[in-house]
Amino acid sequence: MLTLYTLKIYNFADFGQGSYTKRISKQDNTATRMSSSKGSRRARRPSPDWNGGEQQYANGSQHGSSDASRQQGDTTISPHANNDIGPLATIALEASQRFLDSQKAATDLIEACQKHEDERQKYPRLLHKYNKLKEQVTPKDVRINKLLSTISTMREESSATEEDKKQVLRDKEALAKRSETVERRLEVRAAELNLEGEKKISKELEKMQAELKSQSEARIKVQETRLNEKEKSMDDRVKDLEDKLRGLRTGNKKDNEEINKLKAQVEEQACLLKTENGRRINLETATEAYRNKIDKLSEKLKDVEDTFSLVGKPLEFFEKRFLEISELIEVVSTRYFGRTLTEEEAASLQKEVDKEDSLLLNTPFSDSDESVHLRIAYARRVISSALHTTIWKPFSSDKALPGSECSKLLAEIEVELRKSNDSASSDATVFWKAATIRALESLPSATSNRVETVVKSVLQVLSPLLDPSISDLFNDDLAQIAKAAISVWVDAQADKHDFVINSTLNQNNTLYWKPVPFDGSSQDNQSVKGITDLVKVFTLFPIIICKQQIPSPKHPNTPGSFPEDQQPYTIETIQIHFGLGLADNSDLVQRGVEEKEEMKQWRDKYKEEKRELRRAIFTKKGGQHSRTNSISDMVPSPSSPKQSWMSNGRNNHPTEI
């Protein structure tokens, strides 16, 4: 497609050069005819032009004009030759106007070429849309053929139906005639039946009246017998109720006697209750004093624990807090780095980003889904790494930042204290760690705290990928993440469990981390199985575990041996948060590599075609030479159409990515 476009530009350039040469040749012929009549006279006396100089009207060199004078030296000289300059100036002005018109037409054609180039870039998308529509044509054609066959069948059936309709109409007419005859006969028969029916109805009415009378008399007798039976049953029920009432009165007397006995017992119990109430008051007074002592002792114990022991919180608390931080990192990375890049940003990012990061090297800077997912993964990796290196280190505080001599010394002391696996050493480690952490938290903060350090370190890496207009919002969200990380880490260091954070994901610890499925593909979910020592895993969130000491199970002593004074401890590892990683061999990274290779091939192809086009333009220009004449002195010569297109197209062409 680009080659066809180049050929069109060459044809346009040839057309412009050809029309320009024809106009110049016509002007040369006109100037030569006019100069031939004045050659001999100019040889004797030069005629001044309207600018006060010697005017040469031939469109060529001086030798050309002298040759024309010698060839037509015998021609008679017109006495009004010096005054015949107006037509030549008119011709020159018309030629210059036509030249300007041709230049405007060339500019319009250049704009049309640029528009055609824009349409050519849209061709792949239109072709893809055309192929999709073409795929939909076949089932629709099949459906149309079926509908056509159905229509033809229905038409045949409709023709048969028309014949049937005509036959039905004929049958209706015959039936109408028959029905008229039948109606007449029925009217006569109905009159006869009415007379017979009236006689039968009168007889049936008499029978029905007799039957109803007999039935009503029978029903009255049945109702009378039922009423007599109900009266007898009511009398029986009244007798039963009177018997029950006499029994209840007898029972009521017995209940009153029992109530009197119970009242006497209640009075006795009330006396006993008063005695017991006095004892209870004495017990409550003693209990209240005992509780006050317990509260005071509890406060003292709490002060001692705050000073000399670590605080124990449920592990669910830390699981929830670290999960919230991980989700917050994902949300912030998606919000600020999952945006669509412009062509200028995509071109500049290739030069500004860190070329040493392997994940960023595999990231194509475009508007594709792979580019968006890889940029989000890179941002999550940078933020998690900053939190780990600045905050999530042993004895981390604003006074003793990770990597300082103070933090290194404290970590070495803790390691030495933990080497001994007995209860005395464990208690000493707990006491020393609690006192050290509280001392670090009570110290005044340094000039630059950990939040500012995290924000600066992240911005130093991610600022090229960040939109400057939302930089302040990103700083605020990043500061909130850092504060949350500091808060949970302070609680973790003050806890009785030993928290360990590992940001290295590899084959050896696949049980403690899982891949991040950005596009929801099943292969990314199972990519841990294909991890080897040669495959690099990018850490998007570190592994967080905790270790706690539990007593070893007691073994029965052998006969004749002494019991052990100290029971050894065993270390139990508990998973707090799974690490999140992205393997180098995952589908997302591989698709990013393929897209970047395709973009590189496209750029190389475009650069090669651009060099070929420039070489062809320079070759075309090298075979022509410029002329100097009166018209070129008056009107500045514009650049060629190809040069104008190259100068304009260079600014309007899509930016290389």
XYZ file of C-alpha atoms in Angstrom, residues 423-647:
225
model
C 13.327 -20.861 77.483
C 15.697 -18.474 79.303
C 17.123 -17.176 76.022
C 13.633 -16.832 74.569
C 12.486 -14.754 77.561
C 15.584 -12.566 77.283
C 14.946 -12.016 73.572
C 11.332 -11.054 74.239
C 12.343 -8.615 76.995
C 15.113 -7.037 74.912
C 12.983 -6.730 71.744
C 10.053 -5.181 73.617
C 12.246 -2.605 75.328
C 14.111 -1.779 72.086
C 10.967 -1.323 69.974
C 9.346 0.933 72.564
C 12.518 2.960 72.837
C 12.677 3.408 69.043
C 9.034 4.479 68.895
C 9.561 7.031 71.663
C 12.541 8.678 69.909
C 11.869 11.891 67.940
C 11.669 11.398 64.167
C 14.525 12.407 61.913
C 14.378 15.149 59.271
C 13.046 12.760 56.594
C 10.609 10.111 57.761
C 9.769 6.808 56.129
C 6.664 8.095 54.339
C 8.640 10.764 52.484
C 11.354 8.249 51.676
C 8.837 5.834 50.140
C 7.156 8.574 48.089
C 10.479 9.899 46.759
C 11.840 6.471 45.867
C 8.642 5.492 44.022
C 8.360 8.799 42.140
C 11.998 8.562 41.093
C 11.172 5.363 39.198
C 7.535 5.810 38.124
C 7.444 9.525 37.296
C 7.962 8.928 33.514
C 4.855 6.697 33.468
C 2.737 9.102 35.559
C 0.476 11.839 34.212
C 1.833 15.136 35.667
C -1.695 16.502 36.130
C -2.538 13.810 38.723
C 0.869 13.646 40.393
C -0.375 15.276 43.617
C -3.240 12.796 43.959
C -0.829 9.926 43.436
C 1.474 11.325 46.139
C -1.436 11.463 48.608
C -2.546 7.886 47.855
C 1.039 6.655 48.062
C 1.478 8.377 51.429
C -1.670 6.643 52.712
C -0.246 3.269 51.633
C 3.047 4.021 53.396
C 1.263 5.077 56.603
C -0.809 1.883 56.585
C 2.357 -0.176 56.060
C 4.092 1.595 58.974
C 1.081 1.084 61.261
C 0.795 -2.653 60.640
C 4.570 -3.106 60.886
C 4.691 -1.357 64.273
C 2.039 -3.798 65.508
C 3.918 -6.719 63.955
C 7.215 -5.797 65.636
C 5.451 -5.389 68.986
C 3.783 -8.795 68.640
C 4.943 -12.005 70.285
C 5.186 -13.657 66.862
C 8.244 -13.195 64.684
C 7.199 -11.799 61.277
C 9.396 -12.445 58.228
C 8.938 -10.749 54.837
C 10.552 -12.300 51.755
C 10.482 -10.508 48.399
C 12.329 -13.234 46.480
C 9.954 -15.556 44.600
C 11.449 -18.631 42.964
C 11.060 -22.372 42.548
C 12.042 -23.137 46.144
C 9.128 -21.260 47.752
C 6.301 -21.906 45.279
C 4.106 -23.027 48.180
C 4.145 -19.500 49.609
C 3.314 -17.434 46.490
C 0.950 -17.534 43.538
C 0.845 -15.834 40.118
C -1.361 -12.845 39.380
C -3.921 -13.579 36.615
C -4.197 -10.142 34.967
C -6.299 -11.315 32.014
C -8.037 -14.188 33.833
C -6.349 -16.894 31.738
C -6.050 -20.380 33.181
C -2.454 -20.729 32.117
C -1.377 -17.807 34.294
C -3.134 -19.428 37.254
C -1.114 -22.627 36.791
C 2.177 -21.048 35.764
C 3.781 -21.919 39.117
C 4.187 -25.502 37.926
C 6.466 -24.401 35.098
C 8.806 -22.332 37.273
C 12.447 -23.418 37.141
C 15.703 -21.965 38.375
C 16.194 -20.282 34.990
C 12.802 -18.533 35.025
C 12.742 -15.117 36.650
C 9.730 -14.159 38.781
C 8.812 -10.493 39.244
C 7.581 -9.803 42.800
C 4.350 -7.776 42.884
C 3.855 -8.336 46.638
C 6.247 -10.111 49.029
C 5.667 -13.297 51.007
C 4.661 -12.589 54.630
C 4.955 -15.358 57.218
C 5.263 -15.494 60.979
C 7.196 -17.857 63.192
C 6.254 -18.823 66.705
C 7.963 -21.024 69.281
C 5.929 -23.922 70.626
C 7.121 -26.441 73.234
C 8.237 -29.773 71.869
C 6.128 -32.789 72.871
C 7.280 -34.376 76.115
C 8.855 -37.784 75.866
C 8.664 -40.288 78.736
C 11.884 -40.499 80.717
C 13.832 -43.698 80.589
C 14.030 -45.647 83.867
C 16.829 -44.363 86.083
C 17.214 -41.004 84.230
C 16.590 -37.532 85.607
C 13.784 -35.347 84.186
C 14.861 -32.488 81.948
C 14.819 -29.084 83.587
C 14.162 -27.160 80.341
C 11.937 -28.312 77.507
C 13.233 -27.399 73.988
C 11.106 -25.351 71.606
C 10.178 -25.958 67.948
C 9.532 -23.277 65.329
C 6.127 -23.265 63.597
C 5.706 -21.291 60.341
C 2.306 -19.697 59.605
C 1.336 -18.092 56.291
C 0.029 -14.541 56.746
C -0.175 -13.393 53.116
C 0.689 -15.191 49.904
C 3.284 -13.557 47.726
C 2.106 -12.290 44.330
C 4.366 -12.766 41.333
C 4.523 -12.588 37.555
C 6.760 -15.163 35.895
C 8.943 -14.250 32.938
C 7.462 -17.145 30.954
C 3.820 -16.222 31.626
C 1.410 -15.553 28.774
C 1.164 -11.841 29.569
C 4.925 -11.239 29.453
C 5.333 -13.347 26.314
C 2.552 -11.450 24.550
C 4.254 -8.205 25.530
C 7.540 -9.448 24.053
C 5.783 -10.458 20.824
C 4.036 -7.102 20.543
C 7.300 -5.258 21.116
C 9.021 -7.331 18.426
C 6.183 -6.571 16.009
C 6.478 -2.866 16.784
C 10.229 -3.009 16.209
C 9.762 -4.750 12.859
C 7.161 -2.172 11.889
C 9.496 0.695 12.810
C 12.377 -0.840 10.870
C 10.144 -1.367 7.843
C 8.850 2.185 8.063
C 12.359 3.630 8.374
C 13.534 1.580 5.387
C 10.620 2.751 3.246
C 11.231 6.313 4.376
C 14.903 6.071 3.357
C 13.908 4.629 -0.018
C 11.437 7.464 -0.542
C 14.026 10.115 0.316
C 16.593 8.444 -1.932
C 14.123 8.459 -4.814
C 13.271 12.123 -4.210
C 16.931 13.157 -4.107
C 17.619 11.137 -7.268
C 14.727 12.840 -9.041
C 15.927 16.268 -7.959
C 19.517 15.551 -9.002
C 18.546 15.196 -12.684
C 17.103 18.687 -12.934
C 18.760 22.122 -12.915
C 17.349 25.482 -11.858
C 16.945 28.352 -14.295
C 17.213 32.079 -13.602
C 14.945 34.364 -15.599
C 12.867 37.454 -15.220
C 9.943 35.561 -13.741
C 12.079 33.827 -11.140
C 13.544 37.175 -10.186
C 10.080 38.626 -9.587
C 8.317 35.640 -7.919
C 10.153 33.393 -5.391
C 10.192 29.771 -6.537
C 8.452 27.404 -4.093
C 9.753 24.044 -3.072
C 8.737 21.035 -5.144
C 5.490 19.193 -4.223
C 7.481 16.230 -2.976
C 9.590 18.435 -0.718
C 6.455 20.162 0.604
C 4.851 16.806 1.300
C 7.981 15.559 3.073
C 8.188 18.687 5.219
